[in-house]
Amino acid sequence: AQSVAQPEDQVNVAEGNPLTVKCTYSVSGNPYLFWYVQYPNRGLQFLLKYITGDNLVKGSYGFEAEFNKSQTSFHLKKPSALVSDSALYFCAVRGSARQLTFGSGTQLTVLP
Amino acid sequence: NAGVTQTPKFRVLKTGQSMTLLCAQDMNHEYMYWYRQDPGMGLRLIHYSVGEGTTAKGEVPDGYNVSRLKKQNFLLGLESAAPSQTSVYFCASRADRGHGYTFGSGTRLTVV
């Protein structure tokens, strides 16, 4: 069975600084990986996905993620954080029957 | 704005009561999913459907039933609510050949 680990419950970063939200995964076969963001009292919104190809994936709102097969990681990054980026971020992997398995989430707080 | 609509948005139930959560999507998506979100646990799959008339169990199906009589609707039922079912419930849908999920805005259920 597939699984996702987000080792940090909370990440704090100053506005303008680069941010990283960590994710590692376990899955049989080729990984299909996703990042979603959740703002308070809202559903999850798609940020980006890795299916195949370049290891650096660019997504919405200036976010990108780096796929590392040897380390089984898919870390979310942004060069310059904004206060409006503060939200709950979920990493997910697609497994059997094409359903997503989510990590436990990382609360990102960008401090002004 | 089209997408995935969940009703109701909020509900308080007494232990032992029953209710049905409705998910409706207008994107002609084949796949539909019900997740529950609990603090520190991410999203866990309850049941899913790969097409009209089909349903399957996910990670945490006990205490829930589902039906997909029409392609656009996916109903989640609680026959006898328990306090452990207090959670935020999210519905999602996906096209057959697509990779991204579209999420509803959630239903916050409290069982007292």
PDB file of N, CA and C in Angstrom, chain A residues 23-61:
ATOM      1  N   CYS A  23       8.074  16.355   1.992  1.00  0.00           N
ATOM      2  CA  CYS A  23       7.183  15.212   1.755  1.00  0.00           C
ATOM      3  C   CYS A  23       8.020  14.035   1.287  1.00  0.00           C
ATOM      4  N   THR A  24       7.804  12.883   1.879  1.00  0.00           N
ATOM      5  CA  THR A  24       8.383  11.646   1.368  1.00  0.00           C
ATOM      6  C   THR A  24       7.260  10.654   1.128  1.00  0.00           C
ATOM      7  N   TYR A  25       7.510   9.709   0.218  1.00  0.00           N
ATOM      8  CA  TYR A  25       6.430   8.821  -0.189  1.00  0.00           C
ATOM      9  C   TYR A  25       6.914   7.387  -0.288  1.00  0.00           C
ATOM     10  N   SER A  26       5.950   6.496  -0.330  1.00  0.00           N
ATOM     11  CA  SER A  26       6.216   5.086  -0.587  1.00  0.00           C
ATOM     12  C   SER A  26       5.092   4.554  -1.468  1.00  0.00           C
ATOM     13  N   VAL A  27       5.470   3.989  -2.612  1.00  0.00           N
ATOM     14  CA  VAL A  27       4.468   3.471  -3.541  1.00  0.00           C
ATOM     15  C   VAL A  27       5.115   2.439  -4.447  1.00  0.00           C
ATOM     16  N   SER A  28       4.350   1.465  -4.873  1.00  0.00           N
ATOM     17  CA  SER A  28       4.837   0.497  -5.846  1.00  0.00           C
ATOM     18  C   SER A  28       4.715   1.086  -7.239  1.00  0.00           C
ATOM     19  N   GLY A  29       5.720   0.892  -8.031  1.00  0.00           N
ATOM     20  CA  GLY A  29       5.673   1.382  -9.397  1.00  0.00           C
ATOM     21  C   GLY A  29       6.005   2.861  -9.487  1.00  0.00           C
ATOM     22  N   ASN A  30       5.680   3.437 -10.636  1.00  0.00           N
ATOM     23  CA  ASN A  30       5.976   4.855 -10.843  1.00  0.00           C
ATOM     24  C   ASN A  30       5.069   5.718  -9.983  1.00  0.00           C
ATOM     25  N   PRO A  31       5.667   6.705  -9.314  1.00  0.00           N
ATOM     26  CA  PRO A  31       4.846   7.547  -8.440  1.00  0.00           C
ATOM     27  C   PRO A  31       4.145   8.662  -9.196  1.00  0.00           C
ATOM     28  N   TYR A  32       2.878   8.852  -8.861  1.00  0.00           N
ATOM     29  CA  TYR A  32       2.143  10.039  -9.293  1.00  0.00           C
ATOM     30  C   TYR A  32       1.944  10.871  -8.027  1.00  0.00           C
ATOM     31  N   LEU A  33       2.522  12.052  -7.987  1.00  0.00           N
ATOM     32  CA  LEU A  33       2.579  12.840  -6.751  1.00  0.00           C
ATOM     33  C   LEU A  33       1.895  14.188  -6.934  1.00  0.00           C
ATOM     34  N   PHE A  34       1.305  14.658  -5.859  1.00  0.00           N
ATOM     35  CA  PHE A  34       0.503  15.870  -5.912  1.00  0.00           C
ATOM     36  C   PHE A  34       0.747  16.726  -4.670  1.00  0.00           C
ATOM     37  N   TRP A  35       0.548  18.033  -4.836  1.00  0.00           N
ATOM     38  CA  TRP A  35       0.462  18.951  -3.708  1.00  0.00           C
ATOM     39  C   TRP A  35      -0.862  19.701  -3.805  1.00  0.00           C
ATOM     40  N   TYR A  36      -1.530  19.788  -2.634  1.00  0.00           N
ATOM     41  CA  TYR A  36      -2.762  20.546  -2.515  1.00  0.00           C
ATOM     42  C   TYR A  36      -2.615  21.545  -1.384  1.00  0.00           C
ATOM     43  N   VAL A  37      -3.374  22.639  -1.462  1.00  0.00           N
ATOM     44  CA  VAL A  37      -3.387  23.652  -0.420  1.00  0.00           C
ATOM     45  C   VAL A  37      -4.816  23.820   0.082  1.00  0.00           C
ATOM     46  N   GLN A  38      -4.931  24.039   1.383  1.00  0.00           N
ATOM     47  CA  GLN A  38      -6.254  24.257   1.977  1.00  0.00           C
ATOM     48  C   GLN A  38      -6.230  25.529   2.805  1.00  0.00           C
ATOM     49  N   TYR A  39      -7.099  26.469   2.425  1.00  0.00           N
ATOM     50  CA  TYR A  39      -7.284  27.671   3.217  1.00  0.00           C
ATOM     51  C   TYR A  39      -8.405  27.425   4.223  1.00  0.00           C
ATOM     52  N   PRO A  40      -8.455  28.202   5.304  1.00  0.00           N
ATOM     53  CA  PRO A  40      -9.449  27.960   6.365  1.00  0.00           C
ATOM     54  C   PRO A  40     -10.863  27.856   5.820  1.00  0.00           C
ATOM     55  N   ASN A  41     -11.563  26.828   6.284  1.00  0.00           N
ATOM     56  CA  ASN A  41     -12.973  26.592   5.936  1.00  0.00           C
ATOM     57  C   ASN A  41     -13.200  26.436   4.435  1.00  0.00           C
ATOM     58  N   ARG A  42     -12.202  25.943   3.746  1.00  0.00           N
ATOM     59  CA  ARG A  42     -12.320  25.701   2.307  1.00  0.00           C
ATOM     60  C   ARG A  42     -11.915  24.275   1.977  1.00  0.00           C
ATOM     61  N   GLY A  43     -12.264  23.850   0.770  1.00  0.00           N
ATOM     62  CA  GLY A  43     -11.797  22.554   0.291  1.00  0.00           C
ATOM     63  C   GLY A  43     -10.360  22.646  -0.179  1.00  0.00           C
ATOM     64  N   LEU A  44      -9.828  21.518  -0.605  1.00  0.00           N
ATOM     65  CA  LEU A  44      -8.446  21.478  -1.078  1.00  0.00           C
ATOM     66  C   LEU A  44      -8.358  21.989  -2.509  1.00  0.00           C
ATOM     67  N   GLN A  45      -7.303  22.741  -2.776  1.00  0.00           N
ATOM     68  CA  GLN A  45      -7.071  23.259  -4.117  1.00  0.00           C
ATOM     69  C   GLN A  45      -5.777  22.652  -4.664  1.00  0.00           C
ATOM     70  N   PHE A  46      -5.820  22.251  -5.918  1.00  0.00           N
ATOM     71  CA  PHE A  46      -4.681  21.651  -6.585  1.00  0.00           C
ATOM     72  C   PHE A  46      -3.582  22.688  -6.805  1.00  0.00           C
ATOM     73  N   LEU A  47      -2.339  22.316  -6.467  1.00  0.00           N
ATOM     74  CA  LEU A  47      -1.198  23.197  -6.704  1.00  0.00           C
ATOM     75  C   LEU A  47      -0.353  22.709  -7.872  1.00  0.00           C
ATOM     76  N   LEU A  48       0.054  21.450  -7.808  1.00  0.00           N
ATOM     77  CA  LEU A  48       0.911  20.909  -8.864  1.00  0.00           C
ATOM     78  C   LEU A  48       0.963  19.390  -8.761  1.00  0.00           C
ATOM     79  N   LYS A  49       1.494  18.788  -9.818  1.00  0.00           N
ATOM     80  CA  LYS A  49       1.597  17.335  -9.852  1.00  0.00           C
ATOM     81  C   LYS A  49       2.867  16.911 -10.573  1.00  0.00           C
ATOM     82  N   TYR A  50       3.356  15.736 -10.197  1.00  0.00           N
ATOM     83  CA  TYR A  50       4.434  15.077 -10.925  1.00  0.00           C
ATOM     84  C   TYR A  50       3.903  13.763 -11.461  1.00  0.00           C
ATOM     85  N   ILE A  51       3.984  13.595 -12.781  1.00  0.00           N
ATOM     86  CA  ILE A  51       3.589  12.336 -13.402  1.00  0.00           C
ATOM     87  C   ILE A  51       4.816  11.674 -14.019  1.00  0.00           C
ATOM     88  N   THR A  52       5.522  12.431 -14.831  1.00  0.00           N
ATOM     89  CA  THR A  52       6.740  11.949 -15.457  1.00  0.00           C
ATOM     90  C   THR A  52       7.478  13.153 -16.010  1.00  0.00           C
ATOM     91  N   GLY A  53       8.741  12.962 -16.386  1.00  0.00           N
ATOM     92  CA  GLY A  53       9.453  14.058 -17.022  1.00  0.00           C
ATOM     93  C   GLY A  53      10.400  14.773 -16.073  1.00  0.00           C
ATOM     94  N   ASP A  54      10.457  16.092 -16.210  1.00  0.00           N
ATOM     95  CA  ASP A  54      11.409  16.893 -15.432  1.00  0.00           C
ATOM     96  C   ASP A  54      11.174  16.723 -13.942  1.00  0.00           C
ATOM     97  N   ASN A  55      12.272  16.666 -13.206  1.00  0.00           N
ATOM     98  CA  ASN A  55      12.165  16.493 -11.766  1.00  0.00           C
ATOM     99  C   ASN A  55      11.685  17.752 -11.063  1.00  0.00           C
ATOM    100  N   LEU A  56      11.822  18.903 -11.678  1.00  0.00           N
ATOM    101  CA  LEU A  56      11.341  20.154 -11.101  1.00  0.00           C
ATOM    102  C   LEU A  56      10.010  20.498 -11.767  1.00  0.00           C
ATOM    103  N   VAL A  57       8.966  20.517 -10.949  1.00  0.00           N
ATOM    104  CA  VAL A  57       7.623  20.759 -11.446  1.00  0.00           C
ATOM    105  C   VAL A  57       7.171  22.138 -10.992  1.00  0.00           C
ATOM    106  N   LYS A  58       6.645  22.919 -11.916  1.00  0.00           N
ATOM    107  CA  LYS A  58       6.142  24.251 -11.565  1.00  0.00           C
ATOM    108  C   LYS A  58       4.623  24.205 -11.484  1.00  0.00           C
ATOM    109  N   GLY A  59       4.089  24.947 -10.500  1.00  0.00           N
ATOM    110  CA  GLY A  59       2.656  24.927 -10.292  1.00  0.00           C
ATOM    111  C   GLY A  59       2.076  26.310 -10.121  1.00  0.00           C
ATOM    112  N   SER A  60       0.935  26.350  -9.439  1.00  0.00           N
ATOM    113  CA  SER A  60       0.207  27.606  -9.255  1.00  0.00           C
ATOM    114  C   SER A  60       0.872  28.474  -8.201  1.00  0.00           C
ATOM    115  N   TYR A  61       0.606  29.786  -8.288  1.00  0.00           N
ATOM    116  CA  TYR A  61       0.995  30.779  -7.277  1.00  0.00           C
ATOM    117  C   TYR A  61       2.499  30.813  -7.027  1.00  0.00           C
TER     118      TYR A  61
END
